[in-house]
mmCIF file of C-alpha atoms in Angstrom:
data_model
loop_
_atom_site.group_PDB
_atom_site.id
_atom_site.type_symbol
_atom_site.label_atom_id
_atom_site.label_comp_id
_atom_site.label_asym_id
_atom_site.label_seq_id
_atom_site.Cartn_x
_atom_site.Cartn_y
_atom_site.Cartn_z
ATOM 1 C CA MET Z 1010 118.898 98.021 106.178
ATOM 2 C CA ALA Z 1011 116.584 97.753 103.946
ATOM 3 C CA ALA Z 1012 113.676 99.192 106.183
ATOM 4 C CA VAL Z 1013 116.194 102.090 106.525
ATOM 5 C CA LEU Z 1014 116.875 102.328 102.261
ATOM 6 C CA VAL Z 1015 113.061 102.048 101.341
ATOM 7 C CA LEU Z 1016 112.851 104.914 103.518
ATOM 8 C CA PHE Z 1017 114.960 107.652 101.849
ATOM 9 C CA LEU Z 1018 113.413 106.667 98.895
ATOM 10 C CA ALA Z 1019 109.733 106.724 100.301
ATOM 11 C CA ALA Z 1020 111.091 110.542 101.062
ATOM 12 C CA SER Z 1021 112.367 110.892 98.308
ATOM 13 C CA SER Z 1022 108.380 110.515 96.322
ATOM 14 C CA ALA Z 1023 106.882 111.833 98.711
ATOM 15 C CA PRO Z 1024 107.067 115.729 97.650
ATOM 16 C CA SER Z 1025 104.958 114.111 94.363
ATOM 17 C CA PRO Z 1026 101.680 114.435 95.747
ATOM 18 C CA ILE Z 1027 102.202 117.989 96.530
ATOM 19 C CA TYR Z 1028 103.880 119.636 93.971
ATOM 20 C CA VAL Z 1029 99.695 120.206 93.091
ATOM 21 C CA ILE Z 1030 99.043 121.993 95.803
ATOM 22 C CA TYR Z 1031 102.379 124.207 96.063
ATOM 23 C CA GLN Z 1032 101.480 125.213 92.732
ATOM 24 C CA GLN Z 1033 98.673 126.392 93.348
ATOM 25 C CA GLN Z 1034 99.752 128.426 96.665
ATOM 26 C CA TRP Z 1035 102.456 129.485 95.539
ATOM 27 C CA GLN Z 1036 101.715 130.524 92.325
ATOM 28 C CA PHE Z 1037 104.791 129.133 90.072
ATOM 29 C CA THR Z 1038 105.088 127.418 86.836
ATOM 30 C CA ALA Z 1039 105.376 124.066 85.378
ATOM 31 C CA TRP Z 1040 108.228 124.611 84.269
ATOM 32 C CA VAL Z 1041 109.495 125.904 87.992
ATOM 33 C CA LEU Z 1042 107.411 122.329 89.637
ATOM 34 C CA THR Z 1043 110.538 120.562 87.445
ATOM 35 C CA VAL Z 1044 113.379 122.192 88.235
ATOM 36 C CA VAL Z 1045 112.480 121.954 91.564
ATOM 37 C CA PHE Z 1046 112.238 118.258 90.584
ATOM 38 C CA ALA Z 1047 115.656 118.121 89.117
ATOM 39 C CA LEU Z 1048 117.975 120.121 91.348
ATOM 40 C CA TYR Z 1049 117.301 116.800 94.059
ATOM 41 C CA VAL Z 1050 118.591 114.586 90.226
ATOM 42 C CA PHE Z 1051 121.323 117.043 90.381
ATOM 43 C CA GLY Z 1052 122.089 116.854 94.231
ATOM 44 C CA LEU Z 1053 121.858 112.726 94.218
ATOM 45 C CA LEU Z 1054 123.660 112.399 91.294
ATOM 46 C CA GLY Z 1055 126.931 114.802 92.579
ATOM 47 C CA SER Z 1056 126.642 112.830 95.813
ATOM 48 C CA LEU Z 1057 126.647 109.126 93.637
ATOM 49 C CA LEU Z 1058 129.854 110.906 91.832
ATOM 50 C CA VAL Z 1059 131.920 112.284 94.655
ATOM 51 C CA VAL Z 1060 131.416 110.283 97.606
ATOM 52 C CA GLY Z 1061 130.533 106.948 96.522
ATOM 53 C CA ALA Z 1062 133.685 104.881 97.416
ATOM 54 C CA LEU Z 1063 133.457 107.316 100.507
ATOM 55 C CA SER Z 1064 132.245 104.678 103.265
ATOM 56 C CA ASP Z 1065 134.951 102.038 101.555
ATOM 57 C CA HIS Z 1066 137.599 104.114 103.888
ATOM 58 C CA LEU Z 1067 135.259 105.859 106.758
ATOM 59 C CA GLY Z 1068 132.778 102.713 107.840
ATOM 60 C CA ARG Z 1069 129.614 102.461 107.023
ATOM 61 C CA ARG Z 1070 127.982 103.819 110.008
ATOM 62 C CA PRO Z 1071 129.509 107.639 109.918
ATOM 63 C CA VAL Z 1072 128.556 108.215 106.165
ATOM 64 C CA LEU Z 1073 125.082 106.922 107.094
ATOM 65 C CA ALA Z 1074 125.035 109.070 109.850
ATOM 66 C CA ALA Z 1075 125.905 111.742 108.234
ATOM 67 C CA ALA Z 1076 122.953 111.495 105.154
ATOM 68 C CA ILE Z 1077 121.110 110.432 108.223
ATOM 69 C CA ALA Z 1078 121.499 113.924 109.585
ATOM 70 C CA LEU Z 1079 121.418 115.534 106.054
ATOM 71 C CA GLU Z 1080 118.051 113.999 105.107
ATOM 72 C CA ALA Z 1081 116.542 115.779 108.729
ATOM 73 C CA VAL Z 1082 117.540 118.926 108.017
ATOM 74 C CA ALA Z 1083 116.331 118.746 103.992
ATOM 75 C CA LEU Z 1084 112.521 117.617 106.091
ATOM 76 C CA VAL Z 1085 112.765 119.853 108.451
ATOM 77 C CA LEU Z 1086 113.058 123.088 105.551
ATOM 78 C CA PHE Z 1087 110.326 120.747 103.595
ATOM 79 C CA LEU Z 1088 108.187 120.934 107.409
ATOM 80 C CA VAL Z 1089 108.874 124.940 106.870
ATOM 81 C CA ALA Z 1090 109.249 125.944 103.085
ATOM 82 C CA GLU Z 1091 106.898 129.106 102.752
ATOM 83 C CA ASN Z 1092 108.233 129.417 98.724
ATOM 84 C CA VAL Z 1093 110.425 127.613 96.134
ATOM 85 C CA LEU Z 1094 113.681 128.801 97.015
ATOM 86 C CA VAL Z 1095 113.483 126.989 99.966
ATOM 87 C CA LEU Z 1096 111.923 124.332 98.694
ATOM 88 C CA SER Z 1097 114.640 123.582 95.973
ATOM 89 C CA LEU Z 1098 116.861 124.042 99.053
ATOM 90 C CA ALA Z 1099 115.482 121.024 100.669
ATOM 91 C CA ARG Z 1100 115.478 119.130 97.239
ATOM 92 C CA VAL Z 1101 118.847 119.642 96.521
ATOM 93 C CA LEU Z 1102 120.062 118.626 100.403
ATOM 94 C CA GLN Z 1103 117.649 115.933 100.752
ATOM 95 C CA GLY Z 1104 119.435 114.662 96.778
ATOM 96 C CA ILE Z 1105 123.050 114.780 98.270
ATOM 97 C CA ALA Z 1106 121.585 112.547 101.567
ATOM 98 C CA THR Z 1107 120.351 110.230 99.550
ATOM 99 C CA GLY Z 1108 123.001 109.415 96.640
ATOM 100 C CA ALA Z 1109 124.802 109.119 99.575
ATOM 101 C CA ALA Z 1110 123.144 106.511 101.700
ATOM 102 C CA THR Z 1111 121.834 104.542 98.954
ATOM 103 C CA THR Z 1112 125.703 103.885 98.071
ATOM 104 C CA THR Z 1113 125.975 102.755 101.529
ATOM 105 C CA LEU Z 1114 123.509 100.979 101.950
ATOM 106 C CA SER Z 1115 123.836 98.895 98.971
ATOM 107 C CA ALA Z 1116 127.318 98.372 100.485
ATOM 108 C CA THR Z 1117 126.222 97.549 104.089
ATOM 109 C CA LEU Z 1118 123.543 95.010 102.822
ATOM 110 C CA VAL Z 1119 126.440 93.087 101.256
ATOM 111 C CA ASP Z 1120 128.181 92.895 103.582
ATOM 112 C CA LEU Z 1121 125.129 91.479 106.232
ATOM 113 C CA GLU Z 1122 123.989 88.604 103.309
ATOM 114 C CA PRO Z 1123 124.891 85.516 105.089
ATOM 115 C CA SER Z 1124 127.183 82.716 103.172
ATOM 116 C CA HIS Z 1125 124.365 80.671 103.239
ATOM 117 C CA ALA Z 1126 122.198 83.290 101.238
ATOM 118 C CA ARG Z 1127 124.505 84.862 98.244
ATOM 119 C CA GLY Z 1128 122.523 87.131 96.090
ATOM 120 C CA ARG Z 1129 120.721 88.227 98.873
ATOM 121 C CA ALA Z 1130 121.835 91.771 99.078
ATOM 122 C CA GLY Z 1131 121.499 92.223 94.818
ATOM 123 C CA VAL Z 1132 117.697 91.607 95.631
ATOM 124 C CA VAL Z 1133 116.970 93.304 98.109
ATOM 125 C CA THR Z 1134 118.647 96.489 96.798
ATOM 126 C CA SER Z 1135 116.992 96.175 92.957
ATOM 127 C CA VAL Z 1136 113.389 96.025 94.680
ATOM 128 C CA ALA Z 1137 114.177 98.396 97.870
ATOM 129 C CA PRO Z 1138 114.311 101.923 95.676
ATOM 130 C CA LEU Z 1139 111.331 101.266 93.645
ATOM 131 C CA THR Z 1140 109.133 99.917 96.365
ATOM 132 C CA GLY Z 1141 110.477 102.315 98.466
ATOM 133 C CA LEU Z 1142 109.353 105.628 95.259
ATOM 134 C CA ALA Z 1143 106.352 103.672 95.592
ATOM 135 C CA LEU Z 1144 105.185 103.515 99.600
ATOM 136 C CA GLY Z 1145 106.657 106.777 99.483
ATOM 137 C CA ALA Z 1146 104.084 108.759 97.258
ATOM 138 C CA LEU Z 1147 100.957 106.348 98.202
ATOM 139 C CA GLY Z 1148 101.450 107.491 101.584
ATOM 140 C CA SER Z 1149 102.082 110.704 100.695
ATOM 141 C CA GLY Z 1150 98.912 111.248 98.722
ATOM 142 C CA VAL Z 1151 96.699 109.409 101.605
ATOM 143 C CA LEU Z 1152 98.075 111.783 103.893
ATOM 144 C CA VAL Z 1153 97.375 114.888 101.975
ATOM 145 C CA GLU Z 1154 94.032 113.984 101.431
ATOM 146 C CA PHE Z 1155 92.630 112.405 104.697
ATOM 147 C CA GLY Z 1156 95.056 114.382 107.274
ATOM 148 C CA PRO Z 1157 95.901 116.985 108.644
ATOM 149 C CA ALA Z 1158 98.671 120.083 107.659
ATOM 150 C CA PRO Z 1159 98.463 117.991 104.044
ATOM 151 C CA THR Z 1160 102.194 120.761 103.265
ATOM 152 C CA ARG Z 1161 103.494 119.355 106.475
ATOM 153 C CA LEU Z 1162 102.114 116.182 108.202
ATOM 154 C CA VAL Z 1163 104.099 113.479 106.062
ATOM 155 C CA TYR Z 1164 107.263 115.778 106.582
ATOM 156 C CA ALA Z 1165 107.322 114.846 110.589
ATOM 157 C CA LEU Z 1166 106.379 111.276 109.962
ATOM 158 C CA LEU Z 1167 109.635 111.186 107.498
ATOM 159 C CA LEU Z 1168 111.646 112.670 110.146
ATOM 160 C CA GLY Z 1169 110.496 110.797 112.844
ATOM 161 C CA GLY Z 1170 111.274 107.129 110.962
ATOM 162 C CA MET Z 1171 114.742 108.799 110.523
ATOM 163 C CA VAL Z 1172 115.350 109.671 113.811
ATOM 164 C CA LEU Z 1173 114.811 105.921 114.153
ATOM 165 C CA ALA Z 1174 117.111 106.034 111.758
ATOM 166 C CA ALA Z 1175 119.798 107.427 113.083
ATOM 167 C CA VAL Z 1176 118.702 104.634 116.084
ATOM 168 C CA VAL Z 1177 119.337 101.809 114.110
ATOM 169 C CA VAL Z 1178 122.147 102.481 112.617
ATOM 170 C CA ALA Z 1179 124.314 103.915 116.217
ATOM 171 C CA LEU Z 1180 123.076 100.235 116.858
ATOM 172 C CA ILE Z 1181 124.577 97.906 114.536
ATOM 173 C CA PRO Z 1182 128.496 96.709 114.230
ATOM 174 C CA GLU Z 1183 130.550 98.819 111.806
ATOM 175 C CA THR Z 1184 130.885 95.885 108.729
ATOM 176 C CA SER Z 1185 134.063 98.170 107.161
ATOM 177 C CA LEU Z 1186 137.309 98.363 108.814
ATOM 178 C CA ARG Z 1187 138.091 102.473 107.993
ATOM 179 C CA ARG Z 1188 141.208 102.391 105.634
ATOM 180 C CA ALA Z 1189 143.860 105.111 103.822
ATOM 181 C CA GLY Z 1190 141.985 106.893 100.139
ATOM 182 C CA ALA Z 1191 139.458 108.991 101.545
ATOM 183 C CA LEU Z 1192 139.725 111.862 100.221
ATOM 184 C CA ALA Z 1193 141.064 110.107 97.092
ATOM 185 C CA SER Z 1194 137.839 108.458 97.008
ATOM 186 C CA LEU Z 1195 136.080 111.653 95.789
ATOM 187 C CA ARG Z 1196 138.026 112.679 92.535
ATOM 188 C CA PRO Z 1197 135.226 110.953 90.728
ATOM 189 C CA ARG Z 1198 135.601 108.292 88.190
ATOM 190 C CA VAL Z 1199 134.051 107.963 84.799
ATOM 191 C CA ALA Z 1200 134.659 106.221 82.000
ATOM 192 C CA MET Z 1201 133.127 103.741 78.611
ATOM 193 C CA PRO Z 1202 136.133 102.057 77.857
ATOM 194 C CA GLU Z 1203 136.374 101.423 74.120
ATOM 195 C CA HIS Z 1204 135.896 97.806 73.714
ATOM 196 C CA LEU Z 1205 132.563 98.415 76.112
ATOM 197 C CA ARG Z 1206 130.962 100.386 73.550
ATOM 198 C CA ALA Z 1207 128.995 97.714 70.975
ATOM 199 C CA ASP Z 1208 127.587 96.705 74.459
ATOM 200 C CA ILE Z 1209 127.045 100.026 75.843
ATOM 201 C CA VAL Z 1210 125.660 102.387 73.215
ATOM 202 C CA PRO Z 1211 122.483 100.534 72.215
ATOM 203 C CA VAL Z 1212 121.104 100.026 75.754
ATOM 204 C CA VAL Z 1213 121.647 103.977 76.372
ATOM 205 C CA PRO Z 1214 118.228 104.752 74.985
ATOM 206 C CA ALA Z 1215 116.598 102.515 76.717
ATOM 207 C CA MET Z 1216 118.122 103.477 79.692
ATOM 208 C CA ILE Z 1217 117.139 107.537 79.433
ATOM 209 C CA ALA Z 1218 113.440 106.451 77.652
ATOM 210 C CA THR Z 1219 113.105 104.802 81.248
ATOM 211 C CA TRP Z 1220 114.246 107.573 83.435
ATOM 212 C CA ALA Z 1221 112.361 110.321 81.200
ATOM 213 C CA LEU Z 1222 109.221 108.143 81.669
ATOM 214 C CA ALA Z 1223 109.860 107.692 85.824
ATOM 215 C CA GLY Z 1224 111.276 111.666 85.936
ATOM 216 C CA MET Z 1225 107.730 112.856 84.269
ATOM 217 C CA TYR Z 1226 105.551 111.021 86.681
ATOM 218 C CA LEU Z 1227 107.715 111.861 89.543
ATOM 219 C CA SER Z 1228 107.396 115.749 89.030
ATOM 220 C CA LEU Z 1229 103.496 116.002 85.989
ATOM 221 C CA GLY Z 1230 101.569 113.464 87.048
ATOM 222 C CA PRO Z 1231 99.531 114.263 89.319
ATOM 223 C CA SER Z 1232 99.486 117.439 87.287
ATOM 224 C CA VAL Z 1233 98.042 115.165 84.342
ATOM 225 C CA ALA Z 1234 95.797 113.228 86.406
ATOM 226 C CA ALA Z 1235 94.420 116.322 88.195
ATOM 227 C CA GLU Z 1236 93.951 119.110 85.186
ATOM 228 C CA LEU Z 1237 93.829 116.499 82.302
ATOM 229 C CA LEU Z 1238 91.946 113.125 83.754
ATOM 230 C CA GLY Z 1239 89.279 115.165 86.015
ATOM 231 C CA LEU Z 1240 91.155 113.076 89.618
ATOM 232 C CA HIS Z 1241 91.346 115.995 91.785
ATOM 233 C CA ASN Z 1242 91.792 114.000 94.553
ATOM 234 C CA HIS Z 1243 95.412 114.424 95.882
ATOM 235 C CA LEU Z 1244 95.667 110.906 96.644
ATOM 236 C CA ILE Z 1245 95.358 109.489 93.097
ATOM 237 C CA GLY Z 1246 98.596 111.731 92.387
ATOM 238 C CA GLY Z 1247 100.072 109.436 94.741
ATOM 239 C CA VAL Z 1248 98.209 106.119 93.120
ATOM 240 C CA VAL Z 1249 100.269 107.187 89.727
ATOM 241 C CA VAL Z 1250 103.556 107.304 90.933
ATOM 242 C CA THR Z 1251 102.820 103.796 92.926
ATOM 243 C CA LEU Z 1252 101.194 102.152 89.634
ATOM 244 C CA LEU Z 1253 104.688 102.416 88.158
ATOM 245 C CA ALA Z 1254 107.410 102.804 90.672
ATOM 246 C CA GLY Z 1255 105.349 99.467 92.543
ATOM 247 C CA THR Z 1256 105.099 97.493 89.434
ATOM 248 C CA GLY Z 1257 108.420 97.973 88.558
ATOM 249 C CA ALA Z 1258 109.746 97.164 92.249
ATOM 250 C CA LEU Z 1259 107.222 93.833 91.678
ATOM 251 C CA ALA Z 1260 108.609 93.514 87.852
ATOM 252 C CA VAL Z 1261 112.697 93.808 89.312
ATOM 253 C CA PHE Z 1262 111.352 90.820 92.309
ATOM 254 C CA LEU Z 1263 110.144 88.620 89.548
ATOM 255 C CA LEU Z 1264 112.365 88.609 87.134
ATOM 256 C CA ARG Z 1265 115.099 88.456 89.040
ATOM 257 C CA SER Z 1266 117.087 85.308 87.909
ATOM 258 C CA ARG Z 1267 116.485 85.949 83.919
ATOM 259 C CA PRO Z 1268 119.722 87.201 82.149
ATOM 260 C CA ALA Z 1269 120.136 90.257 81.108
ATOM 261 C CA SER Z 1270 120.344 89.865 77.290
ATOM 262 C CA SER Z 1271 116.822 88.233 77.746
ATOM 263 C CA LEU Z 1272 114.738 91.326 78.880
ATOM 264 C CA LEU Z 1273 117.046 94.534 76.823
ATOM 265 C CA ALA Z 1274 114.076 94.163 73.941
ATOM 266 C CA PRO Z 1275 110.871 93.365 75.639
ATOM 267 C CA SER Z 1276 111.438 95.551 77.790
ATOM 268 C CA SER Z 1277 111.888 98.593 75.329
ATOM 269 C CA ALA Z 1278 108.438 96.947 74.061
ATOM 270 C CA MET Z 1279 106.482 97.566 76.831
ATOM 271 C CA LEU Z 1280 107.839 100.375 77.884
ATOM 272 C CA GLY Z 1281 106.872 101.921 74.441
ATOM 273 C CA LEU Z 1282 103.812 99.769 74.652
ATOM 274 C CA GLY Z 1283 102.419 101.061 78.038
ATOM 275 C CA THR Z 1284 103.419 104.550 77.750
ATOM 276 C CA LEU Z 1285 101.462 104.726 73.776
ATOM 277 C CA MET Z 1286 98.305 103.362 75.959
ATOM 278 C CA SER Z 1287 98.700 105.629 79.108
ATOM 279 C CA LEU Z 1288 98.948 108.894 76.297
ATOM 280 C CA ALA Z 1289 95.892 106.962 74.279
ATOM 281 C CA GLY Z 1290 94.120 107.220 77.810
ATOM 282 C CA THR Z 1291 94.722 111.518 78.874
ATOM 283 C CA VAL Z 1292 93.382 111.752 75.599
ATOM 284 C CA GLU Z 1293 90.294 110.225 75.394
ATOM 285 C CA ASP Z 1294 89.581 110.347 78.995
ATOM 286 C CA LEU Z 1295 90.040 107.158 79.800
ATOM 287 C CA VAL Z 1296 91.379 106.363 83.381
ATOM 288 C CA TRP Z 1297 90.873 102.819 83.348
ATOM 289 C CA LEU Z 1298 93.531 103.041 80.471
ATOM 290 C CA ALA Z 1299 95.990 105.449 81.075
ATOM 291 C CA ALA Z 1300 96.191 103.506 84.432
ATOM 292 C CA ALA Z 1301 96.512 99.508 82.500
ATOM 293 C CA GLY Z 1302 99.469 101.888 80.616
ATOM 294 C CA THR Z 1303 101.176 102.821 83.034
ATOM 295 C CA ILE Z 1304 100.834 99.501 84.337
ATOM 296 C CA VAL Z 1305 102.946 97.852 81.534
ATOM 297 C CA ALA Z 1306 104.896 100.909 81.480
ATOM 298 C CA GLY Z 1307 105.902 99.408 84.927
ATOM 299 C CA LEU Z 1308 106.294 96.218 84.262
ATOM 300 C CA GLY Z 1309 108.595 97.349 81.739
ATOM 301 C CA PHE Z 1310 110.571 100.414 83.610
ATOM 302 C CA GLY Z 1311 111.031 97.226 86.393
ATOM 303 C CA ALA Z 1312 112.748 95.185 83.652
ATOM 304 C CA SER Z 1313 114.837 97.558 81.820
ATOM 305 C CA VAL Z 1314 116.655 98.319 85.506
ATOM 306 C CA LEU Z 1315 117.055 95.452 86.003
ATOM 307 C CA ALA Z 1316 118.199 94.835 82.008
ATOM 308 C CA THR Z 1317 120.554 97.620 81.707
ATOM 309 C CA PHE Z 1318 122.485 97.417 85.163
ATOM 310 C CA GLY Z 1319 122.720 93.508 84.569
ATOM 311 C CA THR Z 1320 124.388 94.720 81.251
ATOM 312 C CA PHE Z 1321 127.128 96.412 82.927
ATOM 313 C CA ALA Z 1322 127.291 94.383 85.324
ATOM 314 C CA ARG Z 1323 127.954 91.614 83.187
ATOM 315 C CA ILE Z 1324 130.543 93.618 80.435
ATOM 316 C CA ALA Z 1325 131.979 95.621 82.838
ATOM 317 C CA ARG Z 1326 135.373 94.075 84.071
ATOM 318 C CA PRO Z 1327 136.599 94.130 88.273
ATOM 319 C CA HIS Z 1328 138.513 96.793 87.920
ATOM 320 C CA GLU Z 1329 136.457 98.807 85.021
ATOM 321 C CA ARG Z 1330 132.973 98.766 87.312
ATOM 322 C CA SER Z 1331 133.062 101.787 89.683
ATOM 323 C CA ALA Z 1332 133.930 104.242 86.499
ATOM 324 C CA VAL Z 1333 131.380 102.375 84.382
ATOM 325 C CA PHE Z 1334 128.524 101.708 86.807
ATOM 326 C CA ALA Z 1335 129.280 106.036 87.739
ATOM 327 C CA LEU Z 1336 128.409 106.435 83.749
ATOM 328 C CA ALA Z 1337 125.299 104.619 83.750
ATOM 329 C CA ASN Z 1338 124.491 106.370 87.040
ATOM 330 C CA ILE Z 1339 124.760 109.658 84.733
ATOM 331 C CA ILE Z 1340 123.119 108.554 81.850
ATOM 332 C CA ASN Z 1341 120.397 107.775 83.968
ATOM 333 C CA TYR Z 1342 119.805 110.667 86.444
ATOM 334 C CA LEU Z 1343 120.118 112.977 83.406
ATOM 335 C CA GLY Z 1344 117.159 111.103 81.748
ATOM 336 C CA ASN Z 1345 115.878 111.481 84.520
ATOM 337 C CA SER Z 1346 115.766 114.829 85.042
ATOM 338 C CA VAL Z 1347 116.604 116.780 81.851
ATOM 339 C CA PRO Z 1348 113.377 115.838 79.937
ATOM 340 C CA ALA Z 1349 111.370 117.050 83.062
ATOM 341 C CA VAL Z 1350 112.694 120.398 82.583
ATOM 342 C CA LEU Z 1351 112.430 120.559 79.358
ATOM 343 C CA GLY Z 1352 109.103 118.950 79.763
ATOM 344 C CA GLY Z 1353 108.155 121.356 81.919
ATOM 345 C CA ILE Z 1354 108.913 124.669 79.510
ATOM 346 C CA ALA Z 1355 106.619 122.967 77.107
ATOM 347 C CA VAL Z 1356 104.061 122.978 79.691
ATOM 348 C CA THR Z 1357 104.195 126.740 80.444
ATOM 349 C CA ALA Z 1358 104.263 127.236 76.525
ATOM 350 C CA LEU Z 1359 102.185 125.338 75.352
ATOM 351 C CA GLY Z 1360 100.085 123.782 77.950
ATOM 352 C CA LEU Z 1361 99.412 120.486 79.583
ATOM 353 C CA ARG Z 1362 97.723 118.597 77.087
ATOM 354 C CA THR Z 1363 99.881 119.095 74.488
ATOM 355 C CA ALA Z 1364 102.646 119.241 76.049
ATOM 356 C CA THR Z 1365 102.552 115.815 77.729
ATOM 357 C CA VAL Z 1366 101.616 114.340 74.363
ATOM 358 C CA MET Z 1367 104.853 115.143 73.018
ATOM 359 C CA TYR Z 1368 107.091 113.288 76.251
ATOM 360 C CA ALA Z 1369 104.975 110.695 75.375
ATOM 361 C CA LEU Z 1370 105.117 110.457 72.005
ATOM 362 C CA ALA Z 1371 109.692 110.999 72.413
ATOM 363 C CA ILE Z 1372 109.807 108.223 74.905
ATOM 364 C CA ALA Z 1373 108.080 106.074 73.050
ATOM 365 C CA MET Z 1374 109.916 107.240 70.582
ATOM 366 C CA ILE Z 1375 113.270 106.237 72.447
ATOM 367 C CA THR Z 1376 112.030 103.068 73.264
ATOM 368 C CA PHE Z 1377 111.136 101.400 70.072
ATOM 369 C CA SER Z 1378 114.583 102.724 68.607
ATOM 370 C CA SER Z 1379 116.168 101.062 71.484
ATOM 371 C CA PHE Z 1380 114.263 98.007 70.595
ATOM 372 C CA VAL Z 1381 115.232 98.681 66.752
ATOM 373 C CA LEU Z 1382 118.906 98.652 68.112
ATOM 374 C CA ARG Z 1383 118.557 95.958 69.900
ATOM 375 C CA LEU Z 1384 117.027 93.390 67.580
ATOM 376 C CA ASN Z 1385 119.813 94.447 65.166
ATOM 377 C CA GLN Z 1386 122.289 94.015 67.313
ATOM 378 C CA LEU Z 1387 121.209 90.462 68.081
ATOM 379 C CA ARG Z 1388 120.990 89.293 64.417
ATOM 380 C CA ALA Z 1389 124.870 90.769 64.205
ATOM 381 C CA LYS Z 1390 125.416 88.303 66.654
ATOM 382 C CA ARG Z 1391 123.631 85.724 65.051
ATOM 383 C CA ARG Z 1392 125.314 86.047 61.873
ATOM 384 C CA ALA Z 1393 128.671 86.209 63.335
ATOM 385 C CA VAL Z 1394 128.196 83.155 64.893
ATOM 386 C CA LEU Z 1395 127.014 81.566 61.788
ATOM 387 C CA ALA Z 1396 129.724 82.639 59.563
ATOM 388 C CA PRO Z 1397 132.177 80.209 57.800
ATOM 389 C CA CYS Z 1398 135.270 79.887 59.404
ATOM 390 C CA PRO Z 1399 138.209 81.551 56.814
#
């Protein structure tokens, strides 16, 4: 099941190194490219909100089978795509399939968790998505640069992987019994309870900056490497994404036992510092500095994912968690998509270099504001503890 989860996320990042080729072949602007990227995110977010709890009622296997089938349709559309319209449809369907699969696979991993290894499912569901993003982008970059049919081969291999995933799902035992309420579970539940606002609001800037940076790397990262750093090898497009997501996965694994509250300030600082280092490397044409900055930002990325979701898990009461995590997903994926689209518009209007500088500076400002908010929050709590009792 962990391998299937990695496969879905690998499929989601596989188009990133190919976007540059699509753009050259079909002659569309940067804002169109980022809209195509955002369509995946909107499909994913809608799926998370609507069918996130469906497997609790229908069972894990039927929902997984449907997600795999929909992903297979999306991959076929990628294979035959000859224009932006088909590419966009493929990305929307892929987003819907990935949203349904990730929630169901996460629940399945919890169901299958052995009694002697409590917590293993949480580690896997934290590390696997970022690992999948890294492997998908890197593998796609290798195939695009060295394999035949650069806009086809990776999708054909992923389609074969989905066939194997379907066989696996058919063979595993059902881990969740059917129960009533399937239709009612489709109603999205989103909430920010008043008693949680003081803890949630300071975390929001870090969430937006974290996923805005990921959106930039996944959509415009390969273009920046090719046009601004002169790295025209398509493998580099995959390496760019892998440095961020792969380092993030490593950070999640290494920091998994640390309390979320201790990671909020350091993750924001590292994310902002890494972004500025990458920007400096891009502006000064120093590839090594851009790569080092991406690694630092990747460490901040992984730590921020742990810190923000850990904060939501810690503060939400059991009956609030579904609605509160839905809110977290909305914040994350709007942060992932909307800035990327705005960045694409800026690229079209101002040029890639100017837009990249503006995008990176905005992310750095948001991350450092999150750092300051966290420090102020800690000071307020310290004063409250030290204040004399009346």
